GROMACS .gro file of C-alpha atoms in nm:
model
  489
    1MET     CA    1   9.780  12.300   8.859
    2ARG     CA    2  10.005  12.041   9.007
    3TYR     CA    3   9.817  11.755   8.831
    4ILE     CA    4   9.861  11.918   8.506
    5ILE     CA    5  10.239  11.931   8.548
    6VAL     CA    6  10.249  11.564   8.663
    7LEU     CA    7  10.024  11.465   8.387
    8ALA     CA    8  10.245  11.662   8.128
    9LEU     CA    9  10.565  11.501   8.258
   10TYR     CA   10  10.415  11.147   8.226
   11TYR     CA   11  10.297  11.229   7.867
   12LEU     CA   12  10.647  11.367   7.766
   13ALA     CA   13  10.808  11.041   7.914
   14LEU     CA   14  10.567  10.837   7.679
   15ILE     CA   15  10.650  11.045   7.374
   16LEU     CA   16  11.033  11.017   7.445
   17ILE     CA   17  11.016  10.643   7.478
   18GLY     CA   18  10.803  10.619   7.144
   19TYR     CA   19  11.066  10.838   6.967
   20TYR     CA   20  11.367  10.640   7.109
   21SER     CA   21  11.187  10.304   7.020
   22SER     CA   22  11.124  10.424   6.662
   23ARG     CA   23  11.509  10.466   6.619
   24LYS     CA   24  11.581  10.121   6.759
   25ILE     CA   25  11.313   9.885   6.585
   26LYS     CA   26  11.348   9.718   6.248
   27VAL     CA   27  11.038   9.745   6.060
   28THR     CA   28  10.951   9.372   6.014
   29VAL     CA   29  10.700   9.147   6.163
   30GLU     CA   30  10.934   9.035   6.439
   31GLY     CA   31  11.098   9.375   6.488
   32TYR     CA   32  10.785   9.577   6.510
   33LEU     CA   33  10.536   9.347   6.658
   34LEU     CA   34  10.769   9.147   6.887
   35ALA     CA   35  11.043   9.388   6.955
   36GLY     CA   36  11.291   9.164   6.790
   37ARG     CA   37  11.265   8.899   7.042
   38SER     CA   38  11.495   9.095   7.275
   39ALA     CA   39  11.313   9.100   7.608
   40GLY     CA   40  11.486   8.990   7.926
   41THR     CA   41  11.330   8.825   8.227
   42ALA     CA   42  11.267   9.159   8.419
   43MET     CA   43  11.110   9.318   8.100
   44ILE     CA   44  10.875   9.020   8.049
   45ALA     CA   45  10.780   9.025   8.424
   46ALA     CA   46  10.712   9.401   8.412
   47THR     CA   47  10.518   9.412   8.071
   48LEU     CA   48  10.294   9.111   8.175
   49ALA     CA   49  10.234   9.257   8.524
   50ALA     CA   50  10.165   9.600   8.403
   51THR     CA   51   9.899   9.469   8.142
   52TRP     CA   52   9.735   9.207   8.363
   53TYR     CA   53   9.698   9.454   8.638
   54GLY     CA   54   9.545   9.727   8.451
   55GLY     CA   55   9.303  10.005   8.551
   56GLY     CA   56   9.031   9.753   8.612
   57MET     CA   57   9.223   9.566   8.881
   58LEU     CA   58   9.342   9.894   9.053
   59MET     CA   59   9.033  10.095   9.033
   60GLY     CA   60   8.775   9.824   8.963
   61THR     CA   61   8.857   9.632   9.290
   62ALA     CA   62   8.834   9.953   9.492
   63GLU     CA   63   8.482  10.005   9.327
   64TRP     CA   64   8.368   9.651   9.412
   65ALA     CA   65   8.520   9.660   9.757
   66TYR     CA   66   8.313   9.982   9.816
   67GLY     CA   67   8.015   9.804   9.704
   68SER     CA   68   8.035   9.466   9.865
   69GLY     CA   69   8.367   9.398  10.045
   70ILE     CA   70   8.696   9.252  10.039
   71SER     CA   71   8.588   8.904   9.872
   72ASN     CA   72   8.568   9.059   9.529
   73VAL     CA   73   8.954   9.052   9.530
   74TRP     CA   74   8.920   8.683   9.426
   75SER     CA   75   8.805   8.772   9.070
   76TRP     CA   76   9.164   8.919   9.014
   77GLU     CA   77   9.346   8.660   9.224
   78PHE     CA   78   9.233   8.389   8.997
   79THR     CA   79   9.390   8.578   8.704
   80ALA     CA   80   9.705   8.624   8.884
   81VAL     CA   81   9.718   8.244   8.980
   82ALA     CA   82   9.636   8.172   8.590
   83LEU     CA   83   9.943   8.386   8.482
   84LEU     CA   84  10.172   8.197   8.746
   85LEU     CA   85  10.041   7.848   8.613
   86ALA     CA   86  10.078   7.958   8.250
   87GLY     CA   87  10.445   8.070   8.332
   88LEU     CA   88  10.530   7.731   8.503
   89PHE     CA   89  10.366   7.511   8.239
   90LEU     CA   90  10.305   7.695   7.901
   91ALA     CA   91  10.553   7.972   7.858
   92LYS     CA   92  10.843   7.758   7.740
   93PRO     CA   93  10.627   7.578   7.479
   94ILE     CA   94  10.468   7.902   7.367
   95ARG     CA   95  10.809   8.080   7.312
   96ASN     CA   96  10.942   7.774   7.124
   97LEU     CA   97  10.660   7.804   6.872
   98GLU     CA   98  10.779   8.156   6.774
   99VAL     CA   99  10.447   8.293   6.687
  100VAL     CA  100  10.304   8.635   6.695
  101THR     CA  101   9.943   8.570   6.786
  102LEU     CA  102   9.745   8.309   6.957
  103PRO     CA  103   9.523   8.235   6.640
  104GLU     CA  104   9.836   8.162   6.458
  105VAL     CA  105   9.897   7.875   6.701
  106PHE     CA  106   9.553   7.743   6.589
  107LYS     CA  107   9.673   7.746   6.229
  108MET     CA  108   9.990   7.562   6.307
  109ARG     CA  109   9.798   7.303   6.531
  110PHE     CA  110   9.471   7.293   6.303
  111ASP     CA  111   9.409   7.503   5.996
  112ASN     CA  112   9.328   7.858   5.886
  113LYS     CA  113   8.952   7.835   5.939
  114ASN     CA  114   9.031   7.780   6.320
  115GLN     CA  115   9.269   8.078   6.306
  116ILE     CA  116   9.012   8.298   6.159
  117LEU     CA  117   8.723   8.205   6.400
  118LEU     CA  118   8.948   8.254   6.709
  119ALA     CA  119   9.087   8.595   6.556
  120VAL     CA  120   8.722   8.719   6.498
  121ILE     CA  121   8.642   8.624   6.871
  122ASN     CA  122   8.951   8.781   7.005
  123ILE     CA  123   8.913   9.100   6.808
  124VAL     CA  124   8.556   9.155   6.937
  125ILE     CA  125   8.687   9.122   7.298
  126LEU     CA  126   8.986   9.359   7.233
  127PHE     CA  127   8.748   9.622   7.089
  128ALA     CA  128   8.521   9.589   7.404
  129PHE     CA  129   8.822   9.627   7.638
  130LEU     CA  130   9.001   9.900   7.441
  131GLY     CA  131   8.665  10.105   7.452
  132MET     CA  132   8.677  10.052   7.829
  133GLN     CA  133   9.028  10.198   7.856
  134VAL     CA  134   8.930  10.500   7.630
  135LEU     CA  135   8.645  10.579   7.859
  136ALA     CA  136   8.875  10.558   8.156
  137ILE     CA  137   9.132  10.784   7.998
  138GLY     CA  138   8.864  11.066   7.976
  139THR     CA  139   8.742  11.011   8.320
  140ILE     CA  140   9.070  11.002   8.496
  141THR     CA  141   9.202  11.306   8.301
  142ARG     CA  142   8.890  11.496   8.408
  143LEU     CA  143   8.961  11.405   8.763
  144LEU     CA  144   9.335  11.505   8.742
  145VAL     CA  145   9.266  11.837   8.548
  146PRO     CA  146   8.897  11.944   8.603
  147SER     CA  147   8.943  12.230   8.364
  148ILE     CA  148   8.985  11.970   8.065
  149SER     CA  149   8.656  11.808   7.956
  150GLU     CA  150   8.620  11.442   7.931
  151ASN     CA  151   8.619  11.436   7.562
  152LEU     CA  152   8.924  11.652   7.523
  153GLY     CA  153   9.112  11.439   7.782
  154LEU     CA  154   9.009  11.138   7.591
  155LEU     CA  155   9.150  11.249   7.268
  156ILE     CA  156   9.478  11.371   7.409
  157GLY     CA  157   9.540  11.042   7.589
  158VAL     CA  158   9.449  10.822   7.278
  159ALA     CA  159   9.655  11.050   7.067
  160ILE     CA  160   9.962  10.993   7.287
  161ILE     CA  161   9.913  10.610   7.292
  162LEU     CA  162   9.867  10.591   6.913
  163PHE     CA  163  10.191  10.796   6.857
  164TYR     CA  164  10.411  10.582   7.075
  165VAL     CA  165  10.275  10.260   6.955
  166PHE     CA  166  10.256  10.356   6.583
  167VAL     CA  167  10.616  10.487   6.575
  168GLY     CA  168  10.781  10.243   6.828
  169GLY     CA  169  10.576   9.926   6.786
  170GLN     CA  170  10.606   9.646   7.056
  171LEU     CA  171  10.953   9.793   7.189
  172SER     CA  172  10.777  10.120   7.291
  173VAL     CA  173  10.512   9.907   7.467
  174LEU     CA  174  10.773   9.714   7.664
  175LEU     CA  175  10.964  10.011   7.771
  176THR     CA  176  10.656  10.228   7.857
  177ASP     CA  177  10.508   9.902   8.042
  178PHE     CA  178  10.833   9.894   8.254
  179LEU     CA  179  10.781  10.263   8.342
  180GLN     CA  180  10.405  10.203   8.415
  181PHE     CA  181  10.472   9.888   8.628
  182ILE     CA  182  10.698  10.088   8.855
  183LEU     CA  183  10.423  10.350   8.903
  184LEU     CA  184  10.163  10.080   8.953
  185ALA     CA  185  10.335   9.899   9.208
  186VAL     CA  186  10.425  10.217   9.411
  187GLY     CA  187  10.085  10.353   9.373
  188THR     CA  188   9.914  10.036   9.487
  189ILE     CA  189  10.120  10.028   9.799
  190MET     CA  190  10.061  10.387   9.867
  191ALA     CA  191   9.681  10.356   9.825
  192ALA     CA  192   9.684  10.073  10.072
  193LEU     CA  193   9.875  10.238  10.335
  194TYR     CA  194   9.729  10.587  10.332
  195SER     CA  195   9.374  10.453  10.293
  196VAL     CA  196   9.406  10.234  10.605
  197ARG     CA  197   9.590  10.521  10.792
  198ALA     CA  198   9.301  10.762  10.701
  199ALA     CA  199   9.024  10.509  10.811
  200GLY     CA  200   9.195  10.494  11.173
  201GLY     CA  201   9.400  10.187  11.128
  202ILE     CA  202   9.319   9.829  11.024
  203ASP     CA  203   9.143   9.744  11.350
  204HIS     CA  204   8.898  10.033  11.324
  205LEU     CA  205   8.857   9.966  10.947
  206ILE     CA  206   8.752   9.620  11.018
  207ASN     CA  207   8.525   9.703  11.301
  208ALA     CA  208   8.350   9.995  11.121
  209LEU     CA  209   8.235   9.766  10.818
  210PRO     CA  210   7.968   9.502  10.808
  211PRO     CA  211   8.078   9.142  10.865
  212THR     CA  212   8.026   9.047  10.504
  213PHE     CA  213   8.258   9.317  10.384
  214VAL     CA  214   8.552   9.162  10.567
  215SER     CA  215   8.476   8.798  10.498
  216PRO     CA  216   8.671   8.614  10.233
  217THR     CA  217   8.337   8.478  10.100
  218GLY     CA  218   8.131   8.779  10.151
  219VAL     CA  219   7.992   8.797   9.796
  220GLY     CA  220   7.881   8.418   9.810
  221THR     CA  221   8.034   8.103   9.693
  222ALA     CA  222   7.837   8.110   9.380
  223ALA     CA  223   7.963   8.436   9.265
  224ILE     CA  224   8.330   8.335   9.346
  225LEU     CA  225   8.267   8.007   9.151
  226GLY     CA  226   8.153   8.209   8.857
  227TRP     CA  227   8.467   8.406   8.855
  228LEU     CA  228   8.691   8.093   8.878
  229LEU     CA  229   8.497   7.941   8.576
  230SER     CA  230   8.546   8.255   8.357
  231TYR     CA  231   8.840   8.469   8.478
  232PHE     CA  232   9.076   8.174   8.551
  233PRO     CA  233   9.078   7.981   8.227
  234ALA     CA  234   9.019   8.291   8.011
  235SER     CA  235   9.333   8.435   8.164
  236MET     CA  236   9.532   8.119   8.093
  237ILE     CA  237   9.453   8.167   7.713
  238GLU     CA  238   9.483   8.545   7.700
  239GLN     CA  239   9.637   8.667   7.379
  240GLU     CA  240   9.862   8.879   7.591
  241ILE     CA  241  10.052   8.575   7.732
  242TRP     CA  242  10.110   8.429   7.396
  243ARG     CA  243  10.246   8.744   7.228
  244LYS     CA  244  10.440   8.893   7.507
  245VAL     CA  245  10.604   8.559   7.587
  246ASN     CA  246  10.725   8.566   7.233
  247THR     CA  247  10.908   8.883   7.278
  248ALA     CA  248  11.143   8.706   7.529
  249GLU     CA  249  11.494   8.650   7.405
  250THR     CA  250  11.478   8.300   7.534
  251ALA     CA  251  11.243   8.026   7.641
  252SER     CA  252  11.395   8.057   7.988
  253ALA     CA  253  11.346   8.412   8.026
  254ALA     CA  254  10.980   8.378   7.905
  255GLN     CA  255  10.921   8.122   8.178
  256LYS     CA  256  11.094   8.313   8.457
  257GLY     CA  257  10.950   8.642   8.361
  258THR     CA  258  10.583   8.505   8.344
  259VAL     CA  259  10.629   8.339   8.673
  260PHE     CA  260  10.755   8.642   8.849
  261ALA     CA  261  10.466   8.861   8.716
  262GLY     CA  262  10.220   8.608   8.847
  263LEU     CA  263  10.385   8.615   9.206
  264ILE     CA  264  10.404   8.987   9.197
  265LEU     CA  265  10.034   9.016   9.102
  266ILE     CA  266   9.920   8.770   9.367
  267ALA     CA  267  10.093   8.980   9.624
  268LEU     CA  268   9.974   9.320   9.484
  269THR     CA  269   9.623   9.221   9.428
  270PHE     CA  270   9.558   9.173   9.792
  271LEU     CA  271   9.628   9.535   9.856
  272THR     CA  272   9.390   9.667   9.597
  273PRO     CA  273   9.048   9.659   9.796
  274PHE     CA  274   9.186   9.877  10.096
  275ALA     CA  275   9.104  10.212   9.924
  276GLY     CA  276   8.751  10.105   9.855
  277LEU     CA  277   8.694   9.979  10.200
  278ALA     CA  278   8.835  10.279  10.363
  279ALA     CA  279   8.620  10.496  10.129
  280LYS     CA  280   8.316  10.314  10.249
  281VAL     CA  281   8.374  10.414  10.613
  282ILE     CA  282   8.498  10.777  10.548
  283TYR     CA  283   8.278  10.860  10.249
  284PRO     CA  284   7.966  10.641  10.253
  285ASN     CA  285   7.756  10.834  10.012
  286ILE     CA  286   7.980  10.859   9.706
  287LYS     CA  287   7.972  10.632   9.385
  288GLY     CA  288   8.183  10.323   9.405
  289VAL     CA  289   8.370  10.427   9.102
  290GLU     CA  290   8.476  10.719   9.273
  291ALA     CA  291   8.629  10.544   9.582
  292LEU     CA  292   8.988  10.534   9.468
  293PRO     CA  293   9.012  10.875   9.314
  294TYR     CA  294   8.820  11.017   9.607
  295MET     CA  295   9.061  10.870   9.849
  296ALA     CA  296   9.368  10.992   9.644
  297LEU     CA  297   9.239  11.350   9.628
  298ASN     CA  298   9.095  11.389   9.970
  299ALA     CA  299   9.269  11.136  10.214
  300MET     CA  300   9.631  11.134  10.121
  301PRO     CA  301   9.921  11.380  10.105
  302VAL     CA  302   9.937  11.558   9.765
  303TRP     CA  303  10.251  11.370   9.668
  304ALA     CA  304  10.098  11.035   9.747
  305GLY     CA  305   9.765  11.097   9.579
  306SER     CA  306   9.955  11.215   9.266
  307VAL     CA  307  10.135  10.897   9.244
  308VAL     CA  308   9.819  10.691   9.294
  309LEU     CA  309   9.623  10.869   9.033
  310ILE     CA  310   9.902  10.857   8.783
  311ALA     CA  311   9.925  10.496   8.875
  312VAL     CA  312   9.575  10.437   8.772
  313PHE     CA  313   9.631  10.626   8.458
  314ALA     CA  314   9.942  10.421   8.375
  315ALA     CA  315   9.748  10.103   8.419
  316VAL     CA  316   9.498  10.221   8.165
  317MET     CA  317   9.753  10.325   7.921
  318SER     CA  318   9.936   9.999   7.957
  319ASN     CA  319   9.625   9.799   7.874
  320ALA     CA  320   9.519  10.030   7.586
  321SER     CA  321   9.855   9.995   7.411
  322ALA     CA  322   9.862   9.619   7.450
  323TYR     CA  323   9.515   9.591   7.315
  324LEU     CA  324   9.608   9.818   7.023
  325ILE     CA  325   9.909   9.606   6.903
  326ASP     CA  326   9.739   9.275   6.979
  327GLY     CA  327   9.429   9.375   6.770
  328ALA     CA  328   9.647   9.517   6.482
  329ALA     CA  329   9.851   9.206   6.474
  330MET     CA  330   9.540   8.985   6.440
  331LEU     CA  331   9.366   9.206   6.193
  332SER     CA  332   9.656   9.205   5.969
  333LEU     CA  333   9.820   8.853   6.014
  334ASP     CA  334   9.529   8.643   6.103
  335LEU     CA  335   9.235   8.820   5.903
  336TYR     CA  336   9.355   9.003   5.616
  337GLY     CA  337   9.672   8.799   5.548
  338GLN     CA  338   9.477   8.476   5.555
  339ILE     CA  339   9.190   8.603   5.350
  340THR     CA  340   9.396   8.765   5.077
  341GLY     CA  341   9.705   8.535   5.088
  342THR     CA  342   9.935   8.838   5.131
  343PRO     CA  343  10.301   8.724   5.244
  344ARG     CA  344  10.360   8.787   5.611
  345GLU     CA  345  10.646   9.031   5.587
  346LYS     CA  346  10.437   9.242   5.364
  347LEU     CA  347  10.183   9.291   5.630
  348VAL     CA  348  10.391   9.473   5.888
  349HIS     CA  349  10.310   9.830   5.748
  350LEU     CA  350   9.939   9.746   5.746
  351SER     CA  351   9.969   9.655   6.116
  352ARG     CA  352  10.084   9.998   6.184
  353TYR     CA  353   9.788  10.163   6.010
  354MET     CA  354   9.549   9.908   6.180
  355ILE     CA  355   9.679  10.049   6.518
  356ILE     CA  356   9.548  10.405   6.403
  357GLY     CA  357   9.213  10.273   6.277
  358MET     CA  358   9.162  10.055   6.605
  359GLY     CA  359   9.222  10.359   6.827
  360LEU     CA  360   8.982  10.583   6.617
  361CYS     CA  361   8.720  10.310   6.614
  362ALA     CA  362   8.758  10.257   6.994
  363VAL     CA  363   8.689  10.630   7.052
  364VAL     CA  364   8.369  10.593   6.860
  365VAL     CA  365   8.266  10.271   7.028
  366ALA     CA  366   8.331  10.413   7.379
  367LYS     CA  367   8.114  10.714   7.318
  368LEU     CA  368   7.845  10.516   7.155
  369LEU     CA  369   7.844  10.244   7.418
  370PRO     CA  370   7.909  10.422   7.760
  371SER     CA  371   7.772  10.076   7.931
  372ILE     CA  372   8.072   9.904   7.751
  373MET     CA  373   8.174   9.746   8.092
  374GLY     CA  374   7.882   9.504   8.059
  375LEU     CA  375   7.983   9.410   7.702
  376ALA     CA  376   8.330   9.353   7.801
  377SER     CA  377   8.240   9.121   8.080
  378LEU     CA  378   7.997   8.924   7.859
  379ALA     CA  379   8.269   8.891   7.587
  380TYR     CA  380   8.521   8.764   7.842
  381ALA     CA  381   8.283   8.520   8.010
  382ILE     CA  382   8.214   8.378   7.665
  383TYR     CA  383   8.552   8.345   7.553
  384ALA     CA  384   8.665   8.105   7.819
  385PRO     CA  385   8.418   7.824   7.769
  386VAL     CA  386   8.442   7.851   7.388
  387CYS     CA  387   8.818   7.850   7.344
  388PHE     CA  388   8.983   7.695   7.648
  389PHE     CA  389   8.943   7.313   7.582
  390PRO     CA  390   9.004   7.321   7.201
  391LEU     CA  391   9.328   7.521   7.283
  392ILE     CA  392   9.447   7.327   7.593
  393LEU     CA  393   9.346   6.971   7.459
  394GLY     CA  394   9.471   7.067   7.119
  395PHE     CA  395   9.811   7.152   7.257
  396PHE     CA  396   9.858   6.814   7.415
  397TRP     CA  397   9.631   6.549   7.260
  398LYS     CA  398   9.711   6.438   6.909
  399ARG     CA  399   9.370   6.322   6.849
  400VAL     CA  400   9.203   6.668   6.839
  401SER     CA  401   9.127   6.749   6.480
  402SER     CA  402   9.089   7.085   6.293
  403ASN     CA  403   8.710   6.996   6.233
  404SER     CA  404   8.651   6.887   6.607
  405ALA     CA  405   8.815   7.205   6.737
  406PHE     CA  406   8.611   7.439   6.490
  407TYR     CA  407   8.286   7.280   6.538
  408SER     CA  408   8.325   7.247   6.908
  409MET     CA  409   8.398   7.628   6.939
  410LEU     CA  410   8.122   7.722   6.709
  411ILE     CA  411   7.849   7.527   6.879
  412VAL     CA  412   7.962   7.644   7.227
  413LEU     CA  413   7.979   8.017   7.096
  414VAL     CA  414   7.598   7.994   6.973
  415VAL     CA  415   7.488   7.815   7.294
  416GLU     CA  416   7.666   8.077   7.519
  417ILE     CA  417   7.526   8.370   7.336
  418TYR     CA  418   7.186   8.221   7.341
  419LEU     CA  419   7.200   8.166   7.718
  420TYR     CA  420   7.307   8.530   7.771
  421ALA     CA  421   7.029   8.655   7.538
  422ALA     CA  422   6.765   8.441   7.712
  423GLY     CA  423   6.855   8.585   8.053
  424GLN     CA  424   7.071   8.315   8.186
  425PRO     CA  425   6.789   8.063   8.267
  426TRP     CA  426   7.012   7.822   8.442
  427GLY     CA  427   7.264   8.046   8.600
  428ASN     CA  428   7.596   8.149   8.481
  429PRO     CA  429   7.632   8.021   8.134
  430ALA     CA  430   7.984   7.897   8.187
  431LEU     CA  431   7.846   7.634   8.396
  432ILE     CA  432   7.682   7.494   8.076
  433GLY     CA  433   7.960   7.607   7.841
  434PHE     CA  434   8.246   7.428   7.997
  435PRO     CA  435   8.109   7.077   8.024
  436LEU     CA  436   7.953   7.105   7.686
  437SER     CA  437   8.285   7.233   7.528
  438LEU     CA  438   8.472   6.943   7.692
  439LEU     CA  439   8.221   6.678   7.605
  440LEU     CA  440   8.210   6.808   7.226
  441ILE     CA  441   8.588   6.831   7.189
  442ILE     CA  442   8.620   6.472   7.322
  443VAL     CA  443   8.337   6.318   7.126
  444LEU     CA  444   8.416   6.494   6.807
  445SER     CA  445   8.789   6.415   6.833
  446LEU     CA  446   8.717   6.043   6.877
  447VAL     CA  447   8.458   6.036   6.582
  448LEU     CA  448   8.630   6.263   6.337
  449PRO     CA  449   8.957   6.145   6.175
  450PRO     CA  450   9.276   6.316   6.319
  451ASP     CA  451   9.506   6.544   6.118
  452ASP     CA  452   9.813   6.312   6.184
  453LYS     CA  453  10.058   6.495   5.954
  454GLN     CA  454   9.976   6.843   6.104
  455SER     CA  455   9.968   6.739   6.458
  456ASP     CA  456  10.302   6.551   6.430
  457ILE     CA  457  10.470   6.861   6.294
  458PHE     CA  458  10.319   7.066   6.578
  459PHE     CA  459  10.391   6.824   6.873
  460LYS     CA  460  10.760   6.827   6.776
  461SER     CA  461  10.775   7.201   6.867
  462VAL     CA  462  10.586   7.192   7.199
  463LYS     CA  463  10.688   6.879   7.386
  464SER     CA  464  10.643   6.940   7.751
  465SER     CA  465  10.604   6.672   8.022
  466LYS     CA  466  10.509   6.949   8.279
  467ALA     CA  467  10.248   7.059   8.050
  468LYS     CA  468  10.089   6.717   8.048
  469VAL     CA  469  10.081   6.732   8.417
  470LEU     CA  470   9.882   7.057   8.413
  471LEU     CA  471   9.653   6.906   8.149
  472SER     CA  472   9.528   6.652   8.380
  473VAL     CA  473   9.449   6.919   8.637
  474ILE     CA  474   9.275   7.145   8.396
  475ILE     CA  475   9.056   6.864   8.259
  476MET     CA  476   8.944   6.762   8.609
  477SER     CA  477   8.906   7.112   8.749
  478PRO     CA  478   8.568   7.200   8.571
  479LEU     CA  479   8.418   6.869   8.655
  480VAL     CA  480   8.490   6.935   9.028
  481LEU     CA  481   8.354   7.282   8.999
  482ILE     CA  482   8.043   7.178   8.812
  483ARG     CA  483   7.975   6.939   9.096
  484GLN     CA  484   8.018   7.206   9.359
  485ALA     CA  485   7.804   7.441   9.168
  486LYS     CA  486   7.507   7.189   9.161
  487ALA     CA  487   7.553   7.143   9.541
  488ILE     CA  488   7.537   7.521   9.590
  489ARG     CA  489   7.217   7.540   9.374
   0.00000   0.00000   0.00000
């Protein structure tokens, strides 16, 4: 009964925020999809941290820690560091572009065929991850309120999200993210403290686990390298950075907020495995996915367990709302708008109905593909090698042309899909995809004629000496990683 009340109050807060936002927003592209570019530093930090953190980081890290130990935390630490670096070097140039979506950047820098290709890749990824959140909503609702079936809980949760995103747009997402970030931060700290206490203290916990479980490299250097190659670069070019940074009121607020979000996540992420480690000691025979909920329900005071479970729920809701508005923006602006030639401002109403359509489709996809976690991981791993170098090099090297970017992405996409379909014959396909992408974009850019007029207009908007320093690091890093991977093999 207590969890029904807690969940009902949480849902009520989201509905009220949605209603409030609907009274404040202007139904324009900037007003609806970017909250009128009104977000300050604290709001940017909270919304990015809430979305980045997500149910996958909080619940997923506990699950992985239960299965193989603390070293799994590196997968999420790489995403946090990527967010920090994006804040330091990319946030200001991104904000100065005043775009809504990442594919719009590709149109500004290259042409609309690059915009459409990147939009299609992003939308596939968003559907996979949105399906994950929908499944998680049903699962967590059933844990909180066993009398509600998973399907009913899923439908109620999705209906709440669709309501506040549909009526309030990005402003409602910003405000709910702020609330959800507070819940996430408090819930993470509570989960770590009470889990360690339940396991008999940190010394007893460490001594009760196998040595590999408490080793920073317990899963193996090759696995950590694979995460670095996929999670780190993919996070730096995540659609969420590009859109949410553009909700900032100034470029300075965008940069500071993104940096703060990265620092917050670096700190919080180190706390996430402890619930899984403690569950391994106290409840060695449960499923890994049950580690955090089991600890919250059985090893914590009622109030602390309630906070932790609602924090997990908040993480999932934050992710889902972000994916909905991102997908709707790309479907309407980058696909429908480009294909039909419809003026941008006439697409805002279509964006709202795209949100409803995406939510309903995600429910269907989630029920048809219960193993969607594998699909999402696959999509994310392919995204980084395909898109990373065309975006980063295109951002700072004038020689990169629209054709060199397009054909390098297309070729690497086909190669990556083939390698995964063939059973990864040479290990992680990213080890092939990254050097191939870098080689293709450089060779094609040198062979094919540049788009001088288009690139001149673009570079006037994004001039940044700091970003050029980062560029050299980014270009060299995969070469070093490939060399290390060969040594490991």
